Amino acid sequence: MVEQPGEETPQLTTLADFYDIKQVDDSLGYMVGSSGKIYKTTNGGVMWDTLTKPTHSSYSFYSLEVYSPTTFSVFGSTGTFLITTDAGMTWSVKNTSGSTLNGSHFSWNSNNNSYAWFTVGSNGYILKNALTVVPVELVSLSATVVDNNVSLNWKTATELNNKGFEIERKSGEGSWNKVSYLPGNGTSTSPKEYLFTDKGVKSGKYQYRLKQIDFDGSFSYSHVIEVEVGTPMTFDLSQNYPNPFNPSTTISYKIPENATVSLKIFDVTGTEVMTLVNQKQDAGSYTINFDAKTLASGMYIYTIKAGDYTATKKMMLMK
């Protein structure tokens, strides 16, 4: 951290050692260290937030490389190599040939975003073309419940070496279970859409997620969405999750009868910025993905109207 004349250098007190730091711009930056710690600042280092712990979070991360404000990779002990494309919300584990070396330096070819190479600490080993930095870009994931059927719909903006998606489900505190698999589109630069219906699900609350698998065996998980199977007894609009969020979040609602549903997003001045739903829907539970990548940071309001029912909640976008 560079200290300007007359300014006090911000301090971060943790039990972790810090090994690498990258500043994207005057506000946004990332930092890695021991015990699997990864931090993010959005105010020039005044405050640092701990990101979601990835797989292998007990290892130390020695090197960090940032490709965009939301896409970066970390490399650490025992050959650990991870990449995120959503600012640390989810992580993809990349193959490192079973290396048990420590990663101390990292570089990539900025003229070809499809490949990267890095050096790994001791013994002078060099691994080349180990990273694909244009991953499968999941732009939305939503769920619809009608009777005892749960329909999942998701869209990708681009795909690279995408073998396919495993659909996973769990109930309560139980384990994740694979319920189906859909093949991907390999490599594609055009948007793709997928639909899967989980039929005959017993009444109760469930969580779903996608496991996206590359042809090389590497994989990453989507965010988790929650649904309730069985016809709702009352109208309900849930608080979005996660909140605060960047750049996407999910909004869930329930309608106990068929109704024309309107779900809209407004800024704090009352100006409508987006319509998420505007159609007649059957009684059931719904989960909608809201992608705010084109909007500025700040407070937003979402309002649902279904028949005579109206509800409003607030949410915070933090970029």
mmCIF file with all atom_site columns, C-alpha atoms in Angstrom, residues 110-282:
data_model
loop_
_atom_site.group_PDB
_atom_site.id
_atom_site.type_symbol
_atom_site.label_atom_id
_atom_site.label_alt_id
_atom_site.label_comp_id
_atom_site.label_asym_id
_atom_site.label_entity_id
_atom_site.label_seq_id
_atom_site.pdbx_PDB_ins_code
_atom_site.Cartn_x
_atom_site.Cartn_y
_atom_site.Cartn_z
_atom_site.occupancy
_atom_site.B_iso_or_equiv
_atom_site.pdbx_formal_charge
_atom_site.auth_seq_id
_atom_site.auth_comp_id
_atom_site.auth_asym_id
_atom_site.auth_atom_id
_atom_site.pdbx_PDB_model_num
ATOM 1   C CA . SER A 1 110 ? -2.061  -11.218 -22.953 1.00 0.00 ? 110 SER A CA 1
ATOM 2   C CA . ASN A 1 111 ? -2.183  -11.648 -26.746 1.00 0.00 ? 111 ASN A CA 1
ATOM 3   C CA . ASN A 1 112 ? -4.050  -14.942 -26.488 1.00 0.00 ? 112 ASN A CA 1
ATOM 4   C CA . ASN A 1 113 ? -6.587  -15.143 -23.688 1.00 0.00 ? 113 ASN A CA 1
ATOM 5   C CA . SER A 1 114 ? -7.013  -18.874 -24.244 1.00 0.00 ? 114 SER A CA 1
ATOM 6   C CA . TYR A 1 115 ? -3.712  -19.826 -22.642 1.00 0.00 ? 115 TYR A CA 1
ATOM 7   C CA . ALA A 1 116 ? -1.497  -18.956 -19.723 1.00 0.00 ? 116 ALA A CA 1
ATOM 8   C CA . TRP A 1 117 ? 1.730   -20.262 -18.280 1.00 0.00 ? 117 TRP A CA 1
ATOM 9   C CA . PHE A 1 118 ? 3.356   -20.012 -14.905 1.00 0.00 ? 118 PHE A CA 1
ATOM 10  C CA . THR A 1 119 ? 6.465   -21.049 -13.037 1.00 0.00 ? 119 THR A CA 1
ATOM 11  C CA . VAL A 1 120 ? 6.253   -23.003 -9.830  1.00 0.00 ? 120 VAL A CA 1
ATOM 12  C CA . GLY A 1 121 ? 8.582   -22.323 -6.913  1.00 0.00 ? 121 GLY A CA 1
ATOM 13  C CA . SER A 1 122 ? 11.303  -24.792 -6.110  1.00 0.00 ? 122 SER A CA 1
ATOM 14  C CA . ASN A 1 123 ? 13.199  -27.032 -8.525  1.00 0.00 ? 123 ASN A CA 1
ATOM 15  C CA . GLY A 1 124 ? 12.621  -24.673 -11.474 1.00 0.00 ? 124 GLY A CA 1
ATOM 16  C CA . TYR A 1 125 ? 9.608   -26.442 -12.962 1.00 0.00 ? 125 TYR A CA 1
ATOM 17  C CA . ILE A 1 126 ? 7.632   -24.612 -15.664 1.00 0.00 ? 126 ILE A CA 1
ATOM 18  C CA . LEU A 1 127 ? 4.092   -25.596 -16.633 1.00 0.00 ? 127 LEU A CA 1
ATOM 19  C CA . LYS A 1 128 ? 2.779   -24.173 -19.894 1.00 0.00 ? 128 LYS A CA 1
ATOM 20  C CA . ASN A 1 129 ? -0.736  -23.736 -21.303 1.00 0.00 ? 129 ASN A CA 1
ATOM 21  C CA . ALA A 1 130 ? -2.194  -24.838 -17.988 1.00 0.00 ? 130 ALA A CA 1
ATOM 22  C CA . LEU A 1 131 ? -5.055  -22.355 -17.837 1.00 0.00 ? 131 LEU A CA 1
ATOM 23  C CA . THR A 1 132 ? -8.032  -21.484 -19.965 1.00 0.00 ? 132 THR A CA 1
ATOM 24  C CA . VAL A 1 133 ? -8.962  -17.919 -19.119 1.00 0.00 ? 133 VAL A CA 1
ATOM 25  C CA . VAL A 1 134 ? -12.060 -17.728 -21.293 1.00 0.00 ? 134 VAL A CA 1
ATOM 26  C CA . PRO A 1 135 ? -14.284 -20.134 -19.326 1.00 0.00 ? 135 PRO A CA 1
ATOM 27  C CA . VAL A 1 136 ? -17.923 -21.076 -19.573 1.00 0.00 ? 136 VAL A CA 1
ATOM 28  C CA . GLU A 1 137 ? -19.690 -17.820 -18.734 1.00 0.00 ? 137 GLU A CA 1
ATOM 29  C CA . LEU A 1 138 ? -22.954 -18.576 -16.941 1.00 0.00 ? 138 LEU A CA 1
ATOM 30  C CA . VAL A 1 139 ? -25.154 -15.484 -17.130 1.00 0.00 ? 139 VAL A CA 1
ATOM 31  C CA . SER A 1 140 ? -28.358 -16.741 -15.502 1.00 0.00 ? 140 SER A CA 1
ATOM 32  C CA . LEU A 1 141 ? -29.826 -19.648 -13.550 1.00 0.00 ? 141 LEU A CA 1
ATOM 33  C CA . SER A 1 142 ? -33.486 -19.718 -12.520 1.00 0.00 ? 142 SER A CA 1
ATOM 34  C CA . ALA A 1 143 ? -36.025 -22.232 -11.225 1.00 0.00 ? 143 ALA A CA 1
ATOM 35  C CA . THR A 1 144 ? -39.768 -22.695 -11.599 1.00 0.00 ? 144 THR A CA 1
ATOM 36  C CA . VAL A 1 145 ? -41.895 -25.046 -9.485  1.00 0.00 ? 145 VAL A CA 1
ATOM 37  C CA . VAL A 1 146 ? -45.219 -26.311 -10.827 1.00 0.00 ? 146 VAL A CA 1
ATOM 38  C CA . ASP A 1 147 ? -46.935 -29.066 -8.846  1.00 0.00 ? 147 ASP A CA 1
ATOM 39  C CA . ASN A 1 148 ? -44.123 -31.499 -7.989  1.00 0.00 ? 148 ASN A CA 1
ATOM 40  C CA . ASN A 1 149 ? -41.886 -30.604 -10.917 1.00 0.00 ? 149 ASN A CA 1
ATOM 41  C CA . VAL A 1 150 ? -38.856 -28.300 -10.649 1.00 0.00 ? 150 VAL A CA 1
ATOM 42  C CA . SER A 1 151 ? -37.711 -26.748 -13.941 1.00 0.00 ? 151 SER A CA 1
ATOM 43  C CA . LEU A 1 152 ? -34.208 -25.284 -14.096 1.00 0.00 ? 152 LEU A CA 1
ATOM 44  C CA . ASN A 1 153 ? -33.285 -22.867 -16.852 1.00 0.00 ? 153 ASN A CA 1
ATOM 45  C CA . TRP A 1 154 ? -29.803 -21.484 -17.415 1.00 0.00 ? 154 TRP A CA 1
ATOM 46  C CA . LYS A 1 155 ? -28.001 -19.514 -20.087 1.00 0.00 ? 155 LYS A CA 1
ATOM 47  C CA . THR A 1 156 ? -24.360 -19.110 -21.081 1.00 0.00 ? 156 THR A CA 1
ATOM 48  C CA . ALA A 1 157 ? -22.845 -16.178 -22.964 1.00 0.00 ? 157 ALA A CA 1
ATOM 49  C CA . THR A 1 158 ? -19.763 -18.124 -24.127 1.00 0.00 ? 158 THR A CA 1
ATOM 50  C CA . GLU A 1 159 ? -18.415 -21.652 -23.735 1.00 0.00 ? 159 GLU A CA 1
ATOM 51  C CA . LEU A 1 160 ? -14.919 -23.097 -24.087 1.00 0.00 ? 160 LEU A CA 1
ATOM 52  C CA . ASN A 1 161 ? -14.215 -26.843 -23.858 1.00 0.00 ? 161 ASN A CA 1
ATOM 53  C CA . ASN A 1 162 ? -17.531 -27.319 -22.076 1.00 0.00 ? 162 ASN A CA 1
ATOM 54  C CA . LYS A 1 163 ? -18.201 -31.041 -21.725 1.00 0.00 ? 163 LYS A CA 1
ATOM 55  C CA . GLY A 1 164 ? -21.468 -30.518 -19.881 1.00 0.00 ? 164 GLY A CA 1
ATOM 56  C CA . PHE A 1 165 ? -23.417 -29.832 -16.709 1.00 0.00 ? 165 PHE A CA 1
ATOM 57  C CA . GLU A 1 166 ? -24.257 -32.086 -13.805 1.00 0.00 ? 166 GLU A CA 1
ATOM 58  C CA . ILE A 1 167 ? -27.447 -31.016 -12.031 1.00 0.00 ? 167 ILE A CA 1
ATOM 59  C CA . GLU A 1 168 ? -27.149 -31.499 -8.271  1.00 0.00 ? 168 GLU A CA 1
ATOM 60  C CA . ARG A 1 169 ? -29.824 -31.340 -5.568  1.00 0.00 ? 169 ARG A CA 1
ATOM 61  C CA . LYS A 1 170 ? -29.912 -31.541 -1.791  1.00 0.00 ? 170 LYS A CA 1
ATOM 62  C CA . SER A 1 171 ? -32.562 -31.361 0.903   1.00 0.00 ? 171 SER A CA 1
ATOM 63  C CA . GLY A 1 172 ? -31.999 -29.663 4.255   1.00 0.00 ? 172 GLY A CA 1
ATOM 64  C CA . GLU A 1 173 ? -28.593 -30.479 5.715   1.00 0.00 ? 173 GLU A CA 1
ATOM 65  C CA . GLY A 1 174 ? -28.180 -33.538 3.502   1.00 0.00 ? 174 GLY A CA 1
ATOM 66  C CA . SER A 1 175 ? -25.481 -34.187 0.914   1.00 0.00 ? 175 SER A CA 1
ATOM 67  C CA . TRP A 1 176 ? -25.470 -32.994 -2.674  1.00 0.00 ? 176 TRP A CA 1
ATOM 68  C CA . ASN A 1 177 ? -26.710 -35.666 -5.100  1.00 0.00 ? 177 ASN A CA 1
ATOM 69  C CA . LYS A 1 178 ? -26.422 -35.795 -8.875  1.00 0.00 ? 178 LYS A CA 1
ATOM 70  C CA . VAL A 1 179 ? -29.891 -35.974 -10.421 1.00 0.00 ? 179 VAL A CA 1
ATOM 71  C CA . SER A 1 180 ? -29.041 -35.595 -14.111 1.00 0.00 ? 180 SER A CA 1
ATOM 72  C CA . TYR A 1 181 ? -26.484 -34.533 -16.719 1.00 0.00 ? 181 TYR A CA 1
ATOM 73  C CA . LEU A 1 182 ? -26.818 -32.375 -19.823 1.00 0.00 ? 182 LEU A CA 1
ATOM 74  C CA . PRO A 1 183 ? -24.050 -32.216 -22.472 1.00 0.00 ? 183 PRO A CA 1
ATOM 75  C CA . GLY A 1 184 ? -22.540 -28.814 -23.188 1.00 0.00 ? 184 GLY A CA 1
ATOM 76  C CA . ASN A 1 185 ? -21.801 -27.129 -26.503 1.00 0.00 ? 185 ASN A CA 1
ATOM 77  C CA . GLY A 1 186 ? -18.024 -27.554 -26.468 1.00 0.00 ? 186 GLY A CA 1
ATOM 78  C CA . THR A 1 187 ? -16.659 -24.220 -27.633 1.00 0.00 ? 187 THR A CA 1
ATOM 79  C CA . SER A 1 188 ? -19.095 -21.476 -28.598 1.00 0.00 ? 188 SER A CA 1
ATOM 80  C CA . THR A 1 189 ? -19.042 -17.682 -28.713 1.00 0.00 ? 189 THR A CA 1
ATOM 81  C CA . SER A 1 190 ? -22.829 -17.383 -29.060 1.00 0.00 ? 190 SER A CA 1
ATOM 82  C CA . PRO A 1 191 ? -25.401 -17.550 -26.234 1.00 0.00 ? 191 PRO A CA 1
ATOM 83  C CA . LYS A 1 192 ? -26.782 -20.992 -25.364 1.00 0.00 ? 192 LYS A CA 1
ATOM 84  C CA . GLU A 1 193 ? -29.807 -21.963 -23.278 1.00 0.00 ? 193 GLU A CA 1
ATOM 85  C CA . TYR A 1 194 ? -30.450 -25.124 -21.263 1.00 0.00 ? 194 TYR A CA 1
ATOM 86  C CA . LEU A 1 195 ? -33.584 -26.554 -19.641 1.00 0.00 ? 195 LEU A CA 1
ATOM 87  C CA . PHE A 1 196 ? -33.969 -29.464 -17.240 1.00 0.00 ? 196 PHE A CA 1
ATOM 88  C CA . THR A 1 197 ? -37.073 -30.586 -15.328 1.00 0.00 ? 197 THR A CA 1
ATOM 89  C CA . ASP A 1 198 ? -36.739 -32.596 -12.135 1.00 0.00 ? 198 ASP A CA 1
ATOM 90  C CA . LYS A 1 199 ? -40.042 -34.483 -12.084 1.00 0.00 ? 199 LYS A CA 1
ATOM 91  C CA . GLY A 1 200 ? -41.956 -36.026 -9.207  1.00 0.00 ? 200 GLY A CA 1
ATOM 92  C CA . VAL A 1 201 ? -40.101 -34.246 -6.402  1.00 0.00 ? 201 VAL A CA 1
ATOM 93  C CA . LYS A 1 202 ? -41.629 -34.731 -2.953  1.00 0.00 ? 202 LYS A CA 1
ATOM 94  C CA . SER A 1 203 ? -42.967 -31.712 -1.071  1.00 0.00 ? 203 SER A CA 1
ATOM 95  C CA . GLY A 1 204 ? -40.336 -29.777 0.848   1.00 0.00 ? 204 GLY A CA 1
ATOM 96  C CA . LYS A 1 205 ? -37.499 -27.280 0.467   1.00 0.00 ? 205 LYS A CA 1
ATOM 97  C CA . TYR A 1 206 ? -34.585 -28.100 -1.855  1.00 0.00 ? 206 TYR A CA 1
ATOM 98  C CA . GLN A 1 207 ? -31.384 -26.541 -3.132  1.00 0.00 ? 207 GLN A CA 1
ATOM 99  C CA . TYR A 1 208 ? -30.042 -26.928 -6.660  1.00 0.00 ? 208 TYR A CA 1
ATOM 100 C CA . ARG A 1 209 ? -26.699 -26.116 -8.279  1.00 0.00 ? 209 ARG A CA 1
ATOM 101 C CA . LEU A 1 210 ? -24.843 -26.843 -11.514 1.00 0.00 ? 210 LEU A CA 1
ATOM 102 C CA . LYS A 1 211 ? -21.463 -28.538 -11.782 1.00 0.00 ? 211 LYS A CA 1
ATOM 103 C CA . GLN A 1 212 ? -19.911 -27.376 -15.051 1.00 0.00 ? 212 GLN A CA 1
ATOM 104 C CA . ILE A 1 213 ? -17.279 -29.843 -16.303 1.00 0.00 ? 213 ILE A CA 1
ATOM 105 C CA . ASP A 1 214 ? -14.554 -29.193 -18.905 1.00 0.00 ? 214 ASP A CA 1
ATOM 106 C CA . PHE A 1 215 ? -13.165 -31.874 -21.214 1.00 0.00 ? 215 PHE A CA 1
ATOM 107 C CA . ASP A 1 216 ? -9.928  -31.863 -19.192 1.00 0.00 ? 216 ASP A CA 1
ATOM 108 C CA . GLY A 1 217 ? -11.831 -32.819 -16.043 1.00 0.00 ? 217 GLY A CA 1
ATOM 109 C CA . SER A 1 218 ? -11.687 -29.427 -14.343 1.00 0.00 ? 218 SER A CA 1
ATOM 110 C CA . PHE A 1 219 ? -14.977 -28.146 -12.982 1.00 0.00 ? 219 PHE A CA 1
ATOM 111 C CA . SER A 1 220 ? -16.717 -25.284 -11.214 1.00 0.00 ? 220 SER A CA 1
ATOM 112 C CA . TYR A 1 221 ? -20.006 -24.839 -9.377  1.00 0.00 ? 221 TYR A CA 1
ATOM 113 C CA . SER A 1 222 ? -22.746 -22.306 -9.999  1.00 0.00 ? 222 SER A CA 1
ATOM 114 C CA . HIS A 1 223 ? -24.414 -20.371 -7.234  1.00 0.00 ? 223 HIS A CA 1
ATOM 115 C CA . VAL A 1 224 ? -27.096 -22.230 -5.274  1.00 0.00 ? 224 VAL A CA 1
ATOM 116 C CA . ILE A 1 225 ? -30.813 -21.626 -5.732  1.00 0.00 ? 225 ILE A CA 1
ATOM 117 C CA . GLU A 1 226 ? -33.508 -22.741 -3.283  1.00 0.00 ? 226 GLU A CA 1
ATOM 118 C CA . VAL A 1 227 ? -37.032 -23.865 -4.142  1.00 0.00 ? 227 VAL A CA 1
ATOM 119 C CA . GLU A 1 228 ? -40.072 -25.090 -2.227  1.00 0.00 ? 228 GLU A CA 1
ATOM 120 C CA . VAL A 1 229 ? -42.091 -27.907 -3.765  1.00 0.00 ? 229 VAL A CA 1
ATOM 121 C CA . GLY A 1 230 ? -45.835 -27.921 -3.119  1.00 0.00 ? 230 GLY A CA 1
ATOM 122 C CA . THR A 1 231 ? -48.445 -25.257 -3.794  1.00 0.00 ? 231 THR A CA 1
ATOM 123 C CA . PRO A 1 232 ? -47.811 -22.217 -1.539  1.00 0.00 ? 232 PRO A CA 1
ATOM 124 C CA . MET A 1 233 ? -50.545 -21.224 0.899   1.00 0.00 ? 233 MET A CA 1
ATOM 125 C CA . THR A 1 234 ? -49.867 -17.475 0.650   1.00 0.00 ? 234 THR A CA 1
ATOM 126 C CA . PHE A 1 235 ? -48.208 -14.864 -1.542  1.00 0.00 ? 235 PHE A CA 1
ATOM 127 C CA . ASP A 1 236 ? -44.616 -14.145 -0.575  1.00 0.00 ? 236 ASP A CA 1
ATOM 128 C CA . LEU A 1 237 ? -41.630 -12.152 -1.834  1.00 0.00 ? 237 LEU A CA 1
ATOM 129 C CA . SER A 1 238 ? -38.278 -13.247 -0.351  1.00 0.00 ? 238 SER A CA 1
ATOM 130 C CA . GLN A 1 239 ? -35.188 -11.168 0.289   1.00 0.00 ? 239 GLN A CA 1
ATOM 131 C CA . ASN A 1 240 ? -32.745 -11.517 -2.590  1.00 0.00 ? 240 ASN A CA 1
ATOM 132 C CA . TYR A 1 241 ? -29.667 -13.708 -2.105  1.00 0.00 ? 241 TYR A CA 1
ATOM 133 C CA . PRO A 1 242 ? -26.860 -12.911 -1.877  1.00 0.00 ? 242 PRO A CA 1
ATOM 134 C CA . ASN A 1 243 ? -27.285 -9.394  -0.543  1.00 0.00 ? 243 ASN A CA 1
ATOM 135 C CA . PRO A 1 244 ? -25.184 -7.296  -0.980  1.00 0.00 ? 244 PRO A CA 1
ATOM 136 C CA . PHE A 1 245 ? -24.301 -8.762  -4.378  1.00 0.00 ? 245 PHE A CA 1
ATOM 137 C CA . ASN A 1 246 ? -22.036 -8.305  -7.415  1.00 0.00 ? 246 ASN A CA 1
ATOM 138 C CA . PRO A 1 247 ? -23.078 -8.517  -10.170 1.00 0.00 ? 247 PRO A CA 1
ATOM 139 C CA . SER A 1 248 ? -25.965 -11.025 -9.928  1.00 0.00 ? 248 SER A CA 1
ATOM 140 C CA . THR A 1 249 ? -28.438 -12.202 -7.314  1.00 0.00 ? 249 THR A CA 1
ATOM 141 C CA . THR A 1 250 ? -31.573 -14.341 -7.151  1.00 0.00 ? 250 THR A CA 1
ATOM 142 C CA . ILE A 1 251 ? -35.086 -13.238 -6.202  1.00 0.00 ? 251 ILE A CA 1
ATOM 143 C CA . SER A 1 252 ? -37.681 -15.807 -5.084  1.00 0.00 ? 252 SER A CA 1
ATOM 144 C CA . TYR A 1 253 ? -41.433 -15.433 -4.757  1.00 0.00 ? 253 TYR A CA 1
ATOM 145 C CA . LYS A 1 254 ? -44.541 -17.572 -4.258  1.00 0.00 ? 254 LYS A CA 1
ATOM 146 C CA . ILE A 1 255 ? -48.045 -17.255 -5.666  1.00 0.00 ? 255 ILE A CA 1
ATOM 147 C CA . PRO A 1 256 ? -50.821 -19.533 -4.303  1.00 0.00 ? 256 PRO A CA 1
ATOM 148 C CA . GLU A 1 257 ? -53.030 -19.066 -7.368  1.00 0.00 ? 257 GLU A CA 1
ATOM 149 C CA . ASN A 1 258 ? -52.711 -18.360 -11.070 1.00 0.00 ? 258 ASN A CA 1
ATOM 150 C CA . ALA A 1 259 ? -52.002 -14.662 -11.576 1.00 0.00 ? 259 ALA A CA 1
ATOM 151 C CA . THR A 1 260 ? -50.472 -12.084 -13.877 1.00 0.00 ? 260 THR A CA 1
ATOM 152 C CA . VAL A 1 261 ? -47.118 -11.332 -12.271 1.00 0.00 ? 261 VAL A CA 1
ATOM 153 C CA . SER A 1 262 ? -44.993 -8.205  -12.621 1.00 0.00 ? 262 SER A CA 1
ATOM 154 C CA . LEU A 1 263 ? -41.530 -8.060  -11.028 1.00 0.00 ? 263 LEU A CA 1
ATOM 155 C CA . LYS A 1 264 ? -39.628 -4.816  -11.618 1.00 0.00 ? 264 LYS A CA 1
ATOM 156 C CA . ILE A 1 265 ? -36.402 -3.173  -10.452 1.00 0.00 ? 265 ILE A CA 1
ATOM 157 C CA . PHE A 1 266 ? -36.222 0.524   -9.525  1.00 0.00 ? 266 PHE A CA 1
ATOM 158 C CA . ASP A 1 267 ? -33.401 2.812   -8.429  1.00 0.00 ? 267 ASP A CA 1
ATOM 159 C CA . VAL A 1 268 ? -33.687 4.976   -5.309  1.00 0.00 ? 268 VAL A CA 1
ATOM 160 C CA . THR A 1 269 ? -35.241 7.825   -7.326  1.00 0.00 ? 269 THR A CA 1
ATOM 161 C CA . GLY A 1 270 ? -38.127 5.561   -8.337  1.00 0.00 ? 270 GLY A CA 1
ATOM 162 C CA . THR A 1 271 ? -36.962 5.191   -11.940 1.00 0.00 ? 271 THR A CA 1
ATOM 163 C CA . GLU A 1 272 ? -37.643 1.757   -13.403 1.00 0.00 ? 272 GLU A CA 1
ATOM 164 C CA . VAL A 1 273 ? -34.378 0.183   -14.576 1.00 0.00 ? 273 VAL A CA 1
ATOM 165 C CA . MET A 1 274 ? -35.444 -3.356  -15.484 1.00 0.00 ? 274 MET A CA 1
ATOM 166 C CA . THR A 1 275 ? -38.459 -5.674  -15.798 1.00 0.00 ? 275 THR A CA 1
ATOM 167 C CA . LEU A 1 276 ? -37.707 -9.255  -14.772 1.00 0.00 ? 276 LEU A CA 1
ATOM 168 C CA . VAL A 1 277 ? -41.196 -10.772 -15.083 1.00 0.00 ? 277 VAL A CA 1
ATOM 169 C CA . ASN A 1 278 ? -44.337 -9.570  -16.849 1.00 0.00 ? 278 ASN A CA 1
ATOM 170 C CA . GLN A 1 279 ? -46.590 -12.519 -17.650 1.00 0.00 ? 279 GLN A CA 1
ATOM 171 C CA . LYS A 1 280 ? -49.324 -14.826 -16.394 1.00 0.00 ? 280 LYS A CA 1
ATOM 172 C CA . GLN A 1 281 ? -47.964 -17.615 -14.187 1.00 0.00 ? 281 GLN A CA 1
ATOM 173 C CA . ASP A 1 282 ? -49.402 -20.721 -12.572 1.00 0.00 ? 282 ASP A CA 1
#
